[in-house]
Short mmCIF file of C-alpha atoms in Angstrom, two decimals:
data_model
loop_
_atom_site.label_atom_id
_atom_site.label_comp_id
_atom_site.label_asym_id
_atom_site.label_seq_id
_atom_site.Cartn_x
_atom_site.Cartn_y
_atom_site.Cartn_z
CA UNK R 17 15.78 -19.52 19.75
CA UNK R 18 13.33 -17.69 17.52
CA UNK R 19 10.48 -18.33 19.96
CA UNK R 20 12.48 -16.44 22.59
CA UNK R 21 12.94 -13.59 20.15
CA UNK R 22 9.20 -13.52 19.39
CA UNK R 23 8.12 -13.23 23.01
CA UNK R 24 10.83 -10.71 23.81
CA UNK R 25 9.43 -8.56 21.04
CA UNK R 26 5.78 -8.66 22.14
CA UNK R 27 5.51 -6.06 24.95
CA UNK R 28 2.26 -4.69 23.54
CA UNK R 29 0.42 -8.01 23.39
CA UNK R 30 -0.51 -9.18 26.86
CA UNK R 31 -1.93 -12.46 25.55
CA UNK R 32 -4.12 -13.76 22.79
CA UNK R 33 -7.35 -15.58 23.52
CA UNK R 34 -8.16 -18.60 21.39
CA UNK R 35 -11.79 -19.21 20.51
CA UNK R 36 -12.58 -22.86 21.39
CA UNK R 37 -13.26 -24.99 18.33
CA UNK R 38 -12.29 -22.23 15.92
CA UNK R 39 -8.55 -21.87 16.42
CA UNK R 40 -8.82 -18.10 16.06
CA UNK R 41 -6.51 -15.97 18.20
CA UNK R 42 -8.03 -12.73 19.48
CA UNK R 43 -5.41 -10.11 20.45
CA UNK R 44 -5.48 -8.46 23.85
CA UNK R 45 -3.65 -5.15 24.24
CA UNK R 46 -4.86 -4.41 27.79
CA UNK R 47 -3.00 -5.09 31.01
CA UNK R 48 -5.19 -7.55 32.96
CA UNK R 49 -3.91 -6.03 36.21
CA UNK R 50 -5.10 -2.54 35.28
CA UNK R 51 -8.53 -1.48 36.52
CA UNK R 52 -9.35 1.93 35.05
CA UNK R 53 -12.33 3.67 36.60
CA UNK R 54 -15.22 5.04 34.60
CA UNK R 55 -15.09 8.85 34.77
CA UNK R 56 -18.22 10.78 35.70
CA UNK R 57 -19.84 11.59 32.36
CA UNK R 58 -23.03 13.13 33.71
CA UNK R 59 -24.34 15.64 31.20
CA UNK R 60 -21.51 14.88 28.77
CA UNK R 61 -21.93 16.17 25.23
CA UNK R 62 -22.61 14.19 22.07
CA UNK R 63 -19.32 12.70 20.87
CA UNK R 64 -18.45 13.18 17.21
CA UNK R 65 -16.24 10.43 15.79
CA UNK R 66 -14.25 11.31 12.67
CA UNK R 67 -13.36 8.49 10.31
CA UNK R 68 -12.30 7.83 6.75
CA UNK R 69 -14.09 5.07 4.86
CA UNK R 70 -11.36 3.83 2.55
CA UNK R 71 -9.45 1.31 4.68
CA UNK R 72 -11.31 -2.00 4.85
CA UNK R 73 -11.78 -3.89 7.06
CA UNK R 74 -11.20 -1.09 9.59
CA UNK R 75 -13.50 1.41 7.88
CA UNK R 76 -15.50 1.21 4.65
CA UNK R 77 -19.01 1.89 3.30
CA UNK R 78 -21.50 -0.85 4.16
CA UNK R 79 -24.07 -2.29 1.81
CA UNK R 80 -26.52 0.40 2.94
CA UNK R 81 -23.97 3.15 2.26
CA UNK R 82 -23.37 3.85 5.94
CA UNK R 83 -19.83 3.53 7.32
CA UNK R 84 -18.88 0.30 9.01
CA UNK R 85 -15.72 -1.66 9.76
CA UNK R 86 -13.82 -2.78 12.84
CA UNK R 87 -12.80 0.70 14.02
CA UNK R 88 -16.24 2.16 13.29
CA UNK R 89 -18.18 -0.56 15.09
CA UNK R 90 -15.73 -0.48 18.00
CA UNK R 91 -16.39 3.26 18.32
CA UNK R 92 -20.15 2.62 18.33
CA UNK R 93 -19.74 -0.12 20.94
CA UNK R 94 -17.64 2.17 23.15
CA UNK R 95 -20.35 4.82 23.00
CA UNK R 96 -23.00 2.27 23.93
CA UNK R 97 -20.86 0.97 26.81
CA UNK R 98 -20.50 4.53 28.13
CA UNK R 99 -24.18 5.39 27.53
CA UNK R 100 -23.11 8.33 25.38
CA UNK R 101 -24.74 9.69 22.24
CA UNK R 102 -22.28 9.60 19.35
CA UNK R 103 -22.19 10.45 15.66
CA UNK R 104 -19.95 9.11 12.90
CA UNK R 105 -18.66 11.67 10.40
CA UNK R 106 -16.63 10.76 7.33
CA UNK R 107 -13.65 12.90 6.28
CA UNK R 108 -10.79 12.45 3.87
CA UNK R 109 -7.98 10.60 5.59
CA UNK R 110 -5.51 13.46 5.20
CA UNK R 111 -7.97 15.90 6.81
CA UNK R 112 -8.83 13.92 9.94
CA UNK R 113 -6.27 15.31 12.37
CA UNK R 114 -6.72 18.92 11.27
CA UNK R 115 -10.49 18.52 11.62
CA UNK R 116 -9.97 17.23 15.16
CA UNK R 117 -7.68 20.14 16.01
CA UNK R 118 -10.24 22.59 14.59
CA UNK R 119 -12.95 21.05 16.85
CA UNK R 120 -14.98 19.75 13.92
CA UNK R 121 -15.08 16.45 15.81
CA UNK R 122 -14.02 14.94 19.12
CA UNK R 123 -12.37 11.58 18.35
CA UNK R 124 -10.49 10.23 15.34
CA UNK R 125 -10.98 6.50 14.77
CA UNK R 126 -8.75 5.66 11.82
CA UNK R 127 -5.61 3.77 10.83
CA UNK R 128 -3.26 6.49 12.07
CA UNK R 129 -0.19 5.00 13.77
CA UNK R 130 0.57 6.17 17.29
CA UNK R 131 3.91 7.96 17.27
CA UNK R 132 5.80 10.46 19.42
CA UNK R 133 4.98 13.13 16.83
CA UNK R 134 1.26 12.37 17.07
CA UNK R 135 1.41 12.61 20.87
CA UNK R 136 2.93 16.08 20.61
CA UNK R 137 -0.40 17.31 19.22
CA UNK R 138 -2.98 14.91 20.63
CA UNK R 139 -3.78 12.37 23.33
CA UNK R 140 -4.26 8.72 22.39
CA UNK R 141 -5.91 5.79 24.14
CA UNK R 142 -4.25 2.46 24.71
CA UNK R 143 -3.95 0.80 21.28
CA UNK R 144 -6.97 -1.24 20.29
CA UNK R 145 -5.31 -2.60 17.15
CA UNK R 146 -1.85 -3.41 15.89
CA UNK R 147 -0.67 -4.82 12.57
CA UNK R 148 1.82 -7.62 13.19
CA UNK R 149 4.31 -9.01 10.74
CA UNK R 150 3.65 -12.64 9.81
CA UNK R 151 5.13 -15.50 7.83
CA UNK R 152 2.99 -17.15 5.17
CA UNK R 153 3.74 -20.51 3.50
CA UNK R 154 2.21 -22.82 0.93
CA UNK R 155 0.05 -25.30 2.81
CA UNK R 156 1.18 -28.24 0.66
CA UNK R 157 4.89 -27.74 1.27
CA UNK R 158 4.92 -29.03 4.88
CA UNK R 159 7.73 -26.62 5.76
CA UNK R 160 8.75 -26.33 9.41
CA UNK R 161 7.50 -23.43 11.50
CA UNK R 162 9.91 -20.58 10.73
CA UNK R 163 12.71 -20.50 13.27
CA UNK R 164 16.19 -19.12 12.76
CA UNK R 165 17.83 -22.52 12.24
CA UNK R 166 15.12 -23.67 9.82
CA UNK R 167 15.28 -20.49 7.74
CA UNK R 168 18.95 -20.98 6.86
CA UNK R 169 19.17 -21.11 3.07
CA UNK R 170 15.41 -20.85 2.60
CA UNK R 171 14.04 -18.28 0.16
CA UNK R 172 12.06 -15.70 2.13
CA UNK R 173 10.08 -13.19 0.08
CA UNK R 174 9.92 -9.64 1.41
CA UNK R 175 8.81 -6.29 0.00
CA UNK R 176 11.88 -4.15 -0.64
CA UNK R 177 12.35 -1.03 1.46
CA UNK R 178 9.86 -2.01 4.17
CA UNK R 179 10.18 -2.48 7.92
CA UNK R 180 9.69 -6.19 7.27
CA UNK R 181 12.84 -6.29 5.16
CA UNK R 182 14.78 -4.47 7.89
CA UNK R 183 13.48 -6.84 10.57
CA UNK R 184 14.29 -9.91 8.49
CA UNK R 185 17.84 -8.69 7.89
CA UNK R 186 18.29 -8.12 11.63
CA UNK R 187 16.78 -11.34 12.96
CA UNK R 188 16.94 -13.92 10.15
CA UNK R 189 20.57 -13.61 8.99
CA UNK R 190 20.74 -17.08 7.44
CA UNK R 191 17.69 -16.67 5.23
CA UNK R 192 18.01 -16.03 1.51
CA UNK R 193 15.94 -12.85 1.36
CA UNK R 194 14.22 -12.33 -1.97
CA UNK R 195 13.00 -8.75 -2.46
CA UNK R 196 9.93 -7.77 -4.50
CA UNK R 197 8.70 -4.37 -5.58
CA UNK R 198 5.26 -4.88 -4.06
CA UNK R 199 3.28 -7.33 -1.98
CA UNK R 200 1.29 -8.62 -4.95
CA UNK R 201 4.49 -9.81 -6.59
CA UNK R 202 5.67 -11.48 -3.40
CA UNK R 203 2.33 -13.21 -2.92
CA UNK R 204 2.38 -14.49 -6.51
CA UNK R 205 5.87 -15.90 -5.94
CA UNK R 206 4.75 -17.72 -2.80
CA UNK R 207 1.71 -19.14 -4.55
CA UNK R 208 3.80 -20.39 -7.49
CA UNK R 209 6.50 -21.84 -5.25
CA UNK R 210 9.13 -19.27 -6.20
CA UNK R 211 9.86 -18.61 -2.53
CA UNK R 212 9.58 -20.85 0.53
CA UNK R 213 8.20 -18.25 2.93
CA UNK R 214 6.76 -14.76 2.69
CA UNK R 215 7.35 -12.30 5.53
CA UNK R 216 5.11 -9.24 5.36
CA UNK R 217 2.27 -7.12 6.74
CA UNK R 218 -0.10 -9.44 8.60
CA UNK R 219 -3.23 -7.44 7.77
CA UNK R 220 -2.80 -7.61 4.01
CA UNK R 221 -1.61 -11.21 4.24
CA UNK R 222 -4.73 -12.18 6.20
CA UNK R 223 -6.97 -10.59 3.57
CA UNK R 224 -5.04 -12.39 0.81
CA UNK R 225 -4.92 -15.79 2.55
CA UNK R 226 -8.68 -15.70 3.07
CA UNK R 227 -9.49 -14.26 -0.36
CA UNK R 228 -10.09 -15.57 -3.85
CA UNK R 229 -6.65 -14.65 -5.23
CA UNK R 230 -4.85 -17.08 -2.92
CA UNK R 231 -7.33 -19.86 -3.85
CA UNK R 232 -6.58 -21.66 -0.59
CA UNK R 233 -2.91 -22.09 -1.41
CA UNK R 234 -1.38 -20.57 1.65
CA UNK R 235 -1.64 -19.89 5.36
CA UNK R 236 0.20 -18.37 8.28
CA UNK R 237 3.15 -20.09 9.97
CA UNK R 238 4.68 -19.15 13.29
CA UNK R 239 3.60 -16.41 15.63
CA UNK R 240 2.99 -12.68 15.19
CA UNK R 241 5.82 -10.12 15.36
CA UNK R 242 4.93 -6.82 17.03
CA UNK R 243 8.25 -5.16 17.85
CA UNK R 244 7.32 -1.48 18.02
CA UNK R 245 10.68 -0.19 16.76
CA UNK R 246 9.94 -1.84 13.42
CA UNK R 247 6.16 -2.18 13.23
CA UNK R 248 4.86 0.74 15.30
CA UNK R 249 2.90 1.16 18.50
CA UNK R 250 -0.52 0.45 17.02
CA UNK R 251 -3.69 2.49 16.66
CA UNK R 252 -5.85 4.05 19.35
CA UNK R 253 -8.68 6.54 19.50
CA UNK R 254 -7.22 10.04 19.14
CA UNK R 255 -8.57 13.03 21.08
CA UNK R 256 -7.44 16.57 21.81
CA UNK R 257 -5.11 16.97 24.78
CA UNK R 258 -7.68 19.07 26.64
CA UNK R 259 -10.20 16.19 26.47
CA UNK R 260 -8.57 14.05 29.15
CA UNK R 261 -11.88 12.90 30.62
CA UNK R 262 -12.96 11.62 27.21
CA UNK R 263 -9.66 9.79 26.71
CA UNK R 264 -10.00 8.12 30.10
CA UNK R 265 -13.60 7.19 29.37
CA UNK R 266 -12.64 5.59 26.05
CA UNK R 267 -9.79 3.67 27.67
CA UNK R 268 -12.24 2.37 30.26
CA UNK R 269 -14.77 1.40 27.59
CA UNK R 270 -12.21 -0.40 25.42
CA UNK R 271 -10.99 -2.55 28.30
CA UNK R 272 -14.56 -3.38 29.31
CA UNK R 273 -15.42 -4.34 25.73
CA UNK R 274 -12.49 -6.74 25.76
CA UNK R 275 -13.46 -8.27 29.12
CA UNK R 276 -17.11 -8.64 28.12
CA UNK R 277 -16.36 -10.32 24.78
CA UNK R 278 -17.62 -7.54 22.52
CA UNK R 279 -14.14 -6.87 21.17
CA UNK R 280 -13.79 -10.56 20.22
CA UNK R 281 -17.21 -10.53 18.55
CA UNK R 282 -16.26 -7.56 16.36
CA UNK R 283 -12.80 -8.94 15.63
CA UNK R 284 -14.24 -12.21 14.36
CA UNK R 285 -16.78 -10.34 12.25
CA UNK R 286 -14.17 -8.31 10.37
CA UNK R 287 -11.13 -10.62 10.57
CA UNK R 288 -12.28 -14.18 9.83
CA UNK R 289 -8.61 -15.00 9.24
CA UNK R 290 -6.92 -13.71 12.38
CA UNK R 291 -3.78 -11.61 12.06
CA UNK R 292 -2.55 -13.19 15.28
#
């Protein structure tokens, strides 16, 4: 039953590609039937990407001090695919959209969720990244993959007041939901065996599962949850509404980067533990 719910709630994930021998799922947010054309960019200007550098692994300072991260390197790859000259400019996160509106840059590449309110001001490409909800379990517990019938009576840790709590209440009615004030507390409870499962933000869980704090205790169980009403529409490159040619060009580049394997290469570089 839960598998049916999962796939019904995945309209934004066309399919995920497994890397042979690695068991790593690479998300694909592009319709394989779509064939966007490359706009004529003859004589196009230098494109100025605006980023923040405080949201690893999407954007952060590299060892040489220059910005890097999944979003940053994807922006550079899109420029290379389009044969455009681009620059990367760092701004404070809360200043990015105003800087774009004031024409201090041309594209925002940051962890800004795509919403109806955002679209009122700007144009956005097809999402290149989404943060799914995931279940995590202790690897030594041999618990079944989380399905509705198997969650009945099981302690499921959630962070209070989050979309994950709301989703769990709606779709896992038999589970014994155990709220925590923050994710760190919920992760500690899972590690110590205080809860059977943890249902939370897949990005932070992936960083924890693969990091020193988890000490190899835990891993993902079950598939990703991407229902946009709870977890948002994802993140795309943001441009001004009067830059339609640039938006189309970036959409074209992103799909080509997926088809040519560059997206997968970057994903594996920055997400060794896949969110999906």
